[in-house]
mmCIF file of C-alpha atoms in Angstrom:
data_model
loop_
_atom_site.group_PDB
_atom_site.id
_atom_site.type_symbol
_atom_site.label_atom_id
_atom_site.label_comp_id
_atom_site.label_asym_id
_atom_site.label_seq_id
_atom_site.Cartn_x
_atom_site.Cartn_y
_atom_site.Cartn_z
ATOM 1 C CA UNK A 8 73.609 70.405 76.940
ATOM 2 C CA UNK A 9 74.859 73.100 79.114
ATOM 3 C CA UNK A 10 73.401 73.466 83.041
ATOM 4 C CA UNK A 11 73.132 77.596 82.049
ATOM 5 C CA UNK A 12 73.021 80.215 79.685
ATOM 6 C CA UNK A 13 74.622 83.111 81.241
ATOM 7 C CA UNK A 14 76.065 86.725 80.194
ATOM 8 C CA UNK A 15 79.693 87.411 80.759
ATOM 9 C CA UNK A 16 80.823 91.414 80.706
ATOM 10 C CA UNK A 17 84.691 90.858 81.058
ATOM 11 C CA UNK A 18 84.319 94.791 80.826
ATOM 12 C CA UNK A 19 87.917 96.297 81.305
ATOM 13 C CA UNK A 20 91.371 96.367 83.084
ATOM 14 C CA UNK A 21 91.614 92.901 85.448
ATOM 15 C CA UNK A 22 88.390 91.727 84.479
ATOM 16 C CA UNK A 23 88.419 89.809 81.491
ATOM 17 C CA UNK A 24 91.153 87.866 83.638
ATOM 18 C CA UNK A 25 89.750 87.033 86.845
ATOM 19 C CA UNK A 26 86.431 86.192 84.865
ATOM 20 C CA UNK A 27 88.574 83.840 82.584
ATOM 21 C CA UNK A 28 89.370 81.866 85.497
ATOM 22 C CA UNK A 29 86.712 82.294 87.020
ATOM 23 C CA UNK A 30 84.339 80.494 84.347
ATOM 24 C CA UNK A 31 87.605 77.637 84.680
ATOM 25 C CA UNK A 32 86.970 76.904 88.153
ATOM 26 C CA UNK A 33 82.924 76.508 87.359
ATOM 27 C CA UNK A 34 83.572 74.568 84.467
ATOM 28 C CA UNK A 35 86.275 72.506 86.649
ATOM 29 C CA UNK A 36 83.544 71.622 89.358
ATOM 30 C CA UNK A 37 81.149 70.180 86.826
ATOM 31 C CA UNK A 38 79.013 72.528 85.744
ATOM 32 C CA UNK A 39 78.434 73.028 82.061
ATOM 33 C CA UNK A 40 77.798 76.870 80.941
ATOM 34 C CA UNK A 41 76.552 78.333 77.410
ATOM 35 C CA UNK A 42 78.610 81.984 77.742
ATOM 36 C CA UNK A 43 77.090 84.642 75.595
ATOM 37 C CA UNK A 44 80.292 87.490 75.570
ATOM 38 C CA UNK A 45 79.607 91.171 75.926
ATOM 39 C CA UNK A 46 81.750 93.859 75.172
ATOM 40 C CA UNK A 47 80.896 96.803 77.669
ATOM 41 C CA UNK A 48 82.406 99.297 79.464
ATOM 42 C CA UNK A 49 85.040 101.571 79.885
ATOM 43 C CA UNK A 50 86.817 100.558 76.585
ATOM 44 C CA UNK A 51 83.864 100.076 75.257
ATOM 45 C CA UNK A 52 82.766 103.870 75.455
ATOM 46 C CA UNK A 53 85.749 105.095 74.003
ATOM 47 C CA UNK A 54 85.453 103.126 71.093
ATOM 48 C CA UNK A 55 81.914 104.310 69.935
ATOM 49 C CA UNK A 56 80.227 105.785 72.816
ATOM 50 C CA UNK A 57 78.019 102.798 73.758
ATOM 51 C CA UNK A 58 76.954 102.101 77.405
ATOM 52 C CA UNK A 59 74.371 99.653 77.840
ATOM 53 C CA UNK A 60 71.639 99.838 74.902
ATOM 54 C CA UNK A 61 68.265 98.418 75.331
ATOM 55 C CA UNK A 62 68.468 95.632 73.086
ATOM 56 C CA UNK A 63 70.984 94.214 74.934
ATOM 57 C CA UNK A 64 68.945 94.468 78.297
ATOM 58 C CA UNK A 65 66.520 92.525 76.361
ATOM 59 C CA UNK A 66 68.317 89.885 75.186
ATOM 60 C CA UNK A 67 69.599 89.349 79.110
ATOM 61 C CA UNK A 68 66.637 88.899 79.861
ATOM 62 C CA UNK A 69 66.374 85.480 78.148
ATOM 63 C CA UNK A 70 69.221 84.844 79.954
ATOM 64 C CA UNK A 71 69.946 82.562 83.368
ATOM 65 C CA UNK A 72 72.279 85.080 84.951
ATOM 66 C CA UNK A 73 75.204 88.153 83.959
ATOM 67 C CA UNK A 74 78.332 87.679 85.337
ATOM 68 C CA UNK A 75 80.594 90.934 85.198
ATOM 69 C CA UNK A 76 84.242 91.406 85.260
ATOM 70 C CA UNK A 77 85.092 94.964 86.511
ATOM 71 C CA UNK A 78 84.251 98.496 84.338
ATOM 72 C CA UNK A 79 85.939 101.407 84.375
ATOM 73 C CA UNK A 80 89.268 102.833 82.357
ATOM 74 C CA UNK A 81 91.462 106.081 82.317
ATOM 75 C CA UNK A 82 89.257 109.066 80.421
ATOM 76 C CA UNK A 83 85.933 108.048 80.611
ATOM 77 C CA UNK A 84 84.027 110.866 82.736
ATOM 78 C CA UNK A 85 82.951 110.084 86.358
ATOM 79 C CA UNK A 86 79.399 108.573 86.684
ATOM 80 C CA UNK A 87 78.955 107.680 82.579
ATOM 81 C CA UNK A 88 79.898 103.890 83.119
ATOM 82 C CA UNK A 89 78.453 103.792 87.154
ATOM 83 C CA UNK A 90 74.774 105.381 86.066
ATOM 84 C CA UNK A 91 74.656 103.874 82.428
ATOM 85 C CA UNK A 92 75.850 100.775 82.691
ATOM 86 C CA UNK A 93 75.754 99.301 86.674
ATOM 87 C CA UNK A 94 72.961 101.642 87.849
ATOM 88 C CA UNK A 95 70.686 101.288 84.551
ATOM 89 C CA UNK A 96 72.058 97.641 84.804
ATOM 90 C CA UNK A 97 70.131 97.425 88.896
ATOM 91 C CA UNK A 98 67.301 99.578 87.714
ATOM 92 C CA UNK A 99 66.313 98.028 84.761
ATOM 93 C CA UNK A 100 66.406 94.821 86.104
ATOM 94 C CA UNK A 101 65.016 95.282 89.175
ATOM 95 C CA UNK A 102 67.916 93.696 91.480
ATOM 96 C CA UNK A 103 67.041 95.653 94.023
ATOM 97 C CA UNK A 104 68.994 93.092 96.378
ATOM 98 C CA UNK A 105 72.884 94.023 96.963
ATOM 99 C CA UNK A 106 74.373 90.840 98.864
ATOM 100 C CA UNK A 107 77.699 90.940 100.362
ATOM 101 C CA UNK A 108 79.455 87.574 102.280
ATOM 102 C CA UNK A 109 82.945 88.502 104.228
ATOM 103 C CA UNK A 110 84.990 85.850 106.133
ATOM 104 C CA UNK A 111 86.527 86.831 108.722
ATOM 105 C CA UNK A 112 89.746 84.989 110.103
ATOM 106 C CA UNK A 113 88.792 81.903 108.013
ATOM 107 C CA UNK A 114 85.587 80.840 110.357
ATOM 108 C CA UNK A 115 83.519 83.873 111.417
ATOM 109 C CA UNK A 116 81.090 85.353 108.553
ATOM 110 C CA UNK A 117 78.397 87.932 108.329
ATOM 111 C CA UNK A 118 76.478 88.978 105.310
ATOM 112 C CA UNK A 119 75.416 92.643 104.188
ATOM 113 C CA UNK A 120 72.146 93.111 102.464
ATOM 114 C CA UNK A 121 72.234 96.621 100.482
ATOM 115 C CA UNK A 122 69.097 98.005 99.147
ATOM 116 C CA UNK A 123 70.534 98.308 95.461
ATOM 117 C CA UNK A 124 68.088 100.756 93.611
ATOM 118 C CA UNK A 125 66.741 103.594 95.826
ATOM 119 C CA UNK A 126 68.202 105.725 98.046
ATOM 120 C CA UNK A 127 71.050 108.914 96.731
ATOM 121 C CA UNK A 128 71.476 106.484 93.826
ATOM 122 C CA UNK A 129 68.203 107.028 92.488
ATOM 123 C CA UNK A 130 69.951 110.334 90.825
ATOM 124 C CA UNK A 131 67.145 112.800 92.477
ATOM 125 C CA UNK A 132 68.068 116.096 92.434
ATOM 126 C CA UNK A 133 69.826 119.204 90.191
ATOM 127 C CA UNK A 134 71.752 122.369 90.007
ATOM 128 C CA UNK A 135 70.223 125.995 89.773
ATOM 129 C CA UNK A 136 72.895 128.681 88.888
ATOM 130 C CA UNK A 137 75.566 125.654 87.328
ATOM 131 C CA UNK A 138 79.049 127.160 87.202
ATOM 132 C CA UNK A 139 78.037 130.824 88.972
ATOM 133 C CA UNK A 140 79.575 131.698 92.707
ATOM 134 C CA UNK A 141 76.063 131.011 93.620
ATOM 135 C CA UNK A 142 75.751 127.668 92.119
ATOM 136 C CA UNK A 143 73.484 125.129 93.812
ATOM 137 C CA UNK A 144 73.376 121.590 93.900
ATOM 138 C CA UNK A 145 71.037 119.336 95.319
ATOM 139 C CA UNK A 146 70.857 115.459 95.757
ATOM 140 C CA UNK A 147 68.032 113.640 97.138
ATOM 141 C CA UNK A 148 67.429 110.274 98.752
ATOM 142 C CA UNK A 149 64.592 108.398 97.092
ATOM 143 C CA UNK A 150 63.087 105.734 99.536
ATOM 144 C CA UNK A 151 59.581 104.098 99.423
ATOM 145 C CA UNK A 152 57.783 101.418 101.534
ATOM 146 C CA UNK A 153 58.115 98.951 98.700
ATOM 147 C CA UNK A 154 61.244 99.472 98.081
ATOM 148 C CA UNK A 155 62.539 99.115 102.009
ATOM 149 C CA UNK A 156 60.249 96.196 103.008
ATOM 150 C CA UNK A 157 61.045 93.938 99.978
ATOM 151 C CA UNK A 158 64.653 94.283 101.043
ATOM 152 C CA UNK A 159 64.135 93.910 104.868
ATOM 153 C CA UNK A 160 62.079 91.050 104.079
ATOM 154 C CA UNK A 161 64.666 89.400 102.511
ATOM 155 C CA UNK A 162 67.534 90.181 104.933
ATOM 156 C CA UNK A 163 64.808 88.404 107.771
ATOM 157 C CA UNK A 164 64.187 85.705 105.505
ATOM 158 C CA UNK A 165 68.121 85.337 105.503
ATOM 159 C CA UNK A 166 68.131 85.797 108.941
ATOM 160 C CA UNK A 167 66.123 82.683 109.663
ATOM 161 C CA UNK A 168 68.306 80.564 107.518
ATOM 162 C CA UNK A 169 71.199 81.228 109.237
ATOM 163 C CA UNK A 170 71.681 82.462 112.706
ATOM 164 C CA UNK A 171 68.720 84.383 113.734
ATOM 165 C CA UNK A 172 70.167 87.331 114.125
ATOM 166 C CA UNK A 173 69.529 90.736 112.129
ATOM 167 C CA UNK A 174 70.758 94.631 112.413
ATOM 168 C CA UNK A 175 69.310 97.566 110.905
ATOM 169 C CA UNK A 176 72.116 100.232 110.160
ATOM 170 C CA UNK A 177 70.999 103.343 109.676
ATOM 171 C CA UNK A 178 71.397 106.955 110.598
ATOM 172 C CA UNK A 179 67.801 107.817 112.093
ATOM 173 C CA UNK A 180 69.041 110.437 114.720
ATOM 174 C CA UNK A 181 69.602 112.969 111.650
ATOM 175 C CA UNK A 182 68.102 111.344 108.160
ATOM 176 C CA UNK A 183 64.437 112.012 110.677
ATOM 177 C CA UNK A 184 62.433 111.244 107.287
ATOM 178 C CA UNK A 185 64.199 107.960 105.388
ATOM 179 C CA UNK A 186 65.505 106.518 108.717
ATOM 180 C CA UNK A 187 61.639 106.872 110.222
ATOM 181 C CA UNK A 188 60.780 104.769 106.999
ATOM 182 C CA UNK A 189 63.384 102.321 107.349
ATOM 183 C CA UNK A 190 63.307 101.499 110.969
ATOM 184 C CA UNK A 191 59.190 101.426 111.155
ATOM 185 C CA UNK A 192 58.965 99.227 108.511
ATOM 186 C CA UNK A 193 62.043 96.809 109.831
ATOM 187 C CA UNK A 194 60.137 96.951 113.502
ATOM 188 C CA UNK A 195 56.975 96.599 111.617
ATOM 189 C CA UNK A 196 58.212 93.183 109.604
ATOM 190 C CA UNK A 197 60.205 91.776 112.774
ATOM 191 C CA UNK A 198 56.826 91.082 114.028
ATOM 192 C CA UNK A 199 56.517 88.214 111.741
ATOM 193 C CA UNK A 200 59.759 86.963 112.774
ATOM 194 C CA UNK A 201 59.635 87.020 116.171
ATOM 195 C CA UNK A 202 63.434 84.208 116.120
ATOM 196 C CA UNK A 203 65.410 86.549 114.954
ATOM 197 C CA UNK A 204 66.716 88.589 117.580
ATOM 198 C CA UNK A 205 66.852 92.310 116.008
ATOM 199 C CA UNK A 206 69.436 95.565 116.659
ATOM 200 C CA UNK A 207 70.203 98.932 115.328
ATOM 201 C CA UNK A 208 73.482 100.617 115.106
ATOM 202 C CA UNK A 209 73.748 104.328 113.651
ATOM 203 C CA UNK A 210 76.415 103.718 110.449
ATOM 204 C CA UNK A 211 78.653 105.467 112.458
ATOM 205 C CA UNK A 212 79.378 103.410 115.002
ATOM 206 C CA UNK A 213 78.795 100.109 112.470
ATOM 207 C CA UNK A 214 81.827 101.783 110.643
ATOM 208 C CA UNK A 215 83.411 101.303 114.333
ATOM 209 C CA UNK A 216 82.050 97.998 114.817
ATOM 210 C CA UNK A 217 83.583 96.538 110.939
ATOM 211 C CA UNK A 218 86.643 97.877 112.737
ATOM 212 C CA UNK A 219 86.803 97.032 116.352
ATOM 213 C CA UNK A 220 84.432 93.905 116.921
ATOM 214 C CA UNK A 221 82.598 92.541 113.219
ATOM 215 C CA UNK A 222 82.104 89.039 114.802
ATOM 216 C CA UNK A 223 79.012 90.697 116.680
ATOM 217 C CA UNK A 224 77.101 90.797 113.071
ATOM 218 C CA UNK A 225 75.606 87.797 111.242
ATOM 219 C CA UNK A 226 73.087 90.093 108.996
ATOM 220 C CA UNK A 227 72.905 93.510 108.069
ATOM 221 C CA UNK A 228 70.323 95.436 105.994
ATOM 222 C CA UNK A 229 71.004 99.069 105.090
ATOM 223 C CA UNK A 230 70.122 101.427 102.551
ATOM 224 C CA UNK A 231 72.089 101.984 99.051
ATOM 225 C CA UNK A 232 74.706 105.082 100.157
ATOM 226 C CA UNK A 233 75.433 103.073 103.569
ATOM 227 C CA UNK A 234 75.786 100.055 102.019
ATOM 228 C CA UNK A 235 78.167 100.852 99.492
ATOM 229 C CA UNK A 236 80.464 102.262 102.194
ATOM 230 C CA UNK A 237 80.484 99.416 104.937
ATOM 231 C CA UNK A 238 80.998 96.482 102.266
ATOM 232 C CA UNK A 239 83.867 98.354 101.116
ATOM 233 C CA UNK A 240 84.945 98.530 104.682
ATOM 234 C CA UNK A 241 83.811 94.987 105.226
ATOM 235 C CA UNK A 242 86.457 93.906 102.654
ATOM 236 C CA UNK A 243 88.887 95.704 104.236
ATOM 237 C CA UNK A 244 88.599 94.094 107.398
ATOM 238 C CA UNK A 245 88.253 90.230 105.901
ATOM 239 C CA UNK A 246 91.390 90.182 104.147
ATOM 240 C CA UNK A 247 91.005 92.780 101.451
ATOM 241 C CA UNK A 248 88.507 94.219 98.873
ATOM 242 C CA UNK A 249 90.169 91.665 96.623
ATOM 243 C CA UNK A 250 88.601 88.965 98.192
ATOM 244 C CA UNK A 251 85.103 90.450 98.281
ATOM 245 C CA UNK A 252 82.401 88.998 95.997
ATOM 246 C CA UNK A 253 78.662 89.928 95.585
ATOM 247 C CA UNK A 254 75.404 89.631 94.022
ATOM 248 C CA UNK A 255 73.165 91.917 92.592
ATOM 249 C CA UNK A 256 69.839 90.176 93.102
ATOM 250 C CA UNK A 257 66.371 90.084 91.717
ATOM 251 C CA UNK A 258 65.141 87.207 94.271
ATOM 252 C CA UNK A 259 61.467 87.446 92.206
ATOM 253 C CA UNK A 260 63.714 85.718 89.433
ATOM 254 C CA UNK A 261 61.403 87.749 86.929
ATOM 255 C CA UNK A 262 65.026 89.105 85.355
ATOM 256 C CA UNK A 263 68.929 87.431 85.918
ATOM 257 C CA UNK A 264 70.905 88.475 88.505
ATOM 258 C CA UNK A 265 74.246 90.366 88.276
ATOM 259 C CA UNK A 266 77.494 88.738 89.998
ATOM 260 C CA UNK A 267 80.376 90.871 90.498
ATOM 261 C CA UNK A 268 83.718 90.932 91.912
ATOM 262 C CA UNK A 269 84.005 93.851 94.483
ATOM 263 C CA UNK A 270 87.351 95.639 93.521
ATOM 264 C CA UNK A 271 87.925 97.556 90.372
ATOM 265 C CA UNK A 272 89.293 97.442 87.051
ATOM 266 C CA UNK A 273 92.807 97.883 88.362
ATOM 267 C CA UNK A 274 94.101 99.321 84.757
ATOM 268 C CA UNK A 275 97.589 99.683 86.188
ATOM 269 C CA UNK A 276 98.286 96.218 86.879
ATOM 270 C CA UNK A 277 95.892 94.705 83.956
ATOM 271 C CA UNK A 278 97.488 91.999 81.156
ATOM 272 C CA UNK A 279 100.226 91.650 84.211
ATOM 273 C CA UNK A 280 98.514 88.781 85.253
ATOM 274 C CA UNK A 281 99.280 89.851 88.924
ATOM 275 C CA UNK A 282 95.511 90.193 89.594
ATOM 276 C CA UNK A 283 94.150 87.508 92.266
ATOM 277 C CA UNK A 284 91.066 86.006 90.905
ATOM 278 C CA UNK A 285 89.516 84.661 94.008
ATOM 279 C CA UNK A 286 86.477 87.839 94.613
ATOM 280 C CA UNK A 287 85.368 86.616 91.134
ATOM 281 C CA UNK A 288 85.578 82.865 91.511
ATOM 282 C CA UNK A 289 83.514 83.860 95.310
ATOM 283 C CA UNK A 290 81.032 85.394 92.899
ATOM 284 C CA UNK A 291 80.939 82.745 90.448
ATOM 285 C CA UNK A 292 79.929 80.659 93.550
ATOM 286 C CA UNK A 293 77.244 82.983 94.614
ATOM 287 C CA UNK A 294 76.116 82.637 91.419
ATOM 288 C CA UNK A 295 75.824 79.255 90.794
ATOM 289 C CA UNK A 296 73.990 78.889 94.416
ATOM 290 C CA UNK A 297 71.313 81.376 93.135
ATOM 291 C CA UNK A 298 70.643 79.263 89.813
ATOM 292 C CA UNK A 299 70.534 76.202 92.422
ATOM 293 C CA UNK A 300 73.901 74.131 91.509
ATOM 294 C CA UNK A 301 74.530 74.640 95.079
ATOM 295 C CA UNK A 302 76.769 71.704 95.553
ATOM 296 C CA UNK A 303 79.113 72.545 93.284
ATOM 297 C CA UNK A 304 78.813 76.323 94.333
ATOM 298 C CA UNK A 305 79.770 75.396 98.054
ATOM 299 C CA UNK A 306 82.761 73.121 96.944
ATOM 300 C CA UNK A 307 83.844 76.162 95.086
ATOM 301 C CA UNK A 308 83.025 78.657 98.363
ATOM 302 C CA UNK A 309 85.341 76.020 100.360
ATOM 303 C CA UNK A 310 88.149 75.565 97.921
ATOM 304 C CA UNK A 311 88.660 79.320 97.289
ATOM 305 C CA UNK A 312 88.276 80.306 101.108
ATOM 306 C CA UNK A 313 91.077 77.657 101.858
ATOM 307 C CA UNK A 314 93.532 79.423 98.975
ATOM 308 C CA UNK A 315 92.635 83.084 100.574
ATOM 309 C CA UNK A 316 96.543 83.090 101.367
ATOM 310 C CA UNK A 317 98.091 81.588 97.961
ATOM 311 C CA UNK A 318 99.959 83.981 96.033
ATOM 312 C CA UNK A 319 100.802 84.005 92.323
ATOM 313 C CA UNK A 320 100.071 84.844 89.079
ATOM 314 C CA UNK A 321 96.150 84.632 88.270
ATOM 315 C CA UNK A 322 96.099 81.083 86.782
ATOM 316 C CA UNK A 323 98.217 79.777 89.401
ATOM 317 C CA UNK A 324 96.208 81.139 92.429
ATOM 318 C CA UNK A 325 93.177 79.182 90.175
ATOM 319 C CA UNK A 326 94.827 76.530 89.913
ATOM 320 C CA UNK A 327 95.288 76.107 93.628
ATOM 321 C CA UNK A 328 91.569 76.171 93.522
ATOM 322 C CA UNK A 329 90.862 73.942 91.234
ATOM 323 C CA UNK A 330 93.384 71.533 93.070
ATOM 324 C CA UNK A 331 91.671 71.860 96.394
ATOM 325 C CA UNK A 332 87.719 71.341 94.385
#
């Protein structure tokens, strides 16, 4: 009998290949998966116009966990794949948890914790005059209590587990109404934690900080729109966004959780097998920790980390993996 019954969205471009080996290196470390294949995404769209249909929300949800490729090809319209497949994907079910690991210089590592389904990505907002010299467009940032404490909550609860150390990134000087929220109710919950030593840094200077001096973070919760932007600079400054894994969480484990390579389809390079699989065998890894195989998970964390320098095709770089499990 298999360990898990999980969804796999190879989606388009590179990621039917680095989720191939990907679901190699899992089944190479001993643990036994029952793979349900979807066909979403870019290609997908182009075919017949589908996105992400209810049904197949439904049947995820009988489901251990979905475990996604990359989406996204040459002339699908911006924001058709992003809203109705990963953003219905987050909303629907609930994983309202973004987590981001980078490694920097092989020892030093600090997590980001994104709030995942509020924020400028809640899709608040409209146009008045549309295609006029006096059009209008507006775009609000959705943020409630709920929504900000659950994820603080869980960033301290991560805090306490590691090194006792949290920051709040933010922009409070200027967002004077969702920055209030967010740094009452983080002040407000460090209460109840009073070992983790807290700080706040305006996302401006954080974006300094990724930059100049990242080994001064171990944990970092921030809302949706800032979020998005520092783990992309996180994986810039640990080795590349082609390293960079992550999990889209729903830690009340009432629905599966999403895990995702960071980088993109990469249509340009795709079938070349020039793609390095090692952001989606990290996310395989997160994965597996979340459905608690966590000692395979961390052999896999260690033996990918150690081949963060092998080059080669796709296989080969999995290979090296495999070799070092």
């Amino acid at each position: 009998m298999s360990d898990f019954r999980i969804a796999v969205v190879g989606g388009d471009g590179i990621g039917p290949e680095v989720i191939a080996e990907g679901l190699r290196v899992i089944e190479a470390a001993g643990v036994s998966l029952d793979t349900v294949d979807y066909d979403l995404g870019g290609a997908r769209y182009l075919k017949d116009g589908t996105v992400l249909e209810d049904k197949t929300l439904s049947e995820w949800r009988e489901l251990d966990a979905i475990y996604l490729g990359a989406v996204g090809a040459p002339g699908v319209p911006p924001g058709v794949i992003e809203r109705g497949l990963l953003l219905k994907m987050r909303f629907d079910l609930d994983l309202y948890v973004n987590q981001r690991p980078f490694v920097l210089d092989g020892s030093h590592n600090f997590v980001v914790i994104r709030e995942n389904t509020e924020g400028t990505y809640a899709g608040e907002g409209g146009f008045l005059r549309k295609n006029t010299p006096h059009e209008i467009a507006t775009q609000g940032s959705v943020n409630t209590r709920m929504g900000a404490e659950r994820c603080i909550r869980y960033a301290f609860d991560l805090a306490t587990k590691r090194n006792n150390h949290l920051t709040l990134v933010h922009k409070t000087n200027v967002l004077t109404f969702s920055g209030d929220l967010w740094e009452r109710t983080f002040n407000e919950v460090a209460e109840e934690f009073p070992d983790v030593e807290t700080a706040y840094n305006h996302v401006d200077a954080a974006c300094i900080y990724f930059v100049q001096d990242p080994a001064r973070y171990d944990v970092i919760v921030t809302d949706n729109l800032f979020g998005d932007i520092l783990t992309d600079l996180g994986g810039a400054v640990s080795g590349g966004i082609g390293l960079a894994s992550s999990a889209n969480l729903n830690p009340d484990r009432l629905a599966p959780s999403m895990f995702e390579p960071v980088h993109g389809s990469a249509p340009d390079i795709a079938g070349q097998s020039k793609a390095n699989p090692i952001a989606a065998i990290l996310s395989g890894s997160l994965m597996l920790d979340f459905l608690g195989a966590t000692e395979a998970a961390q052999r896999i964390d260690v033996a990918a980390k150690a081949c963060a320098e092998v080059t080669g095709s796709t296989s080969e770089i999995a290979d090296a993996v495999i070799a070092k499990l």
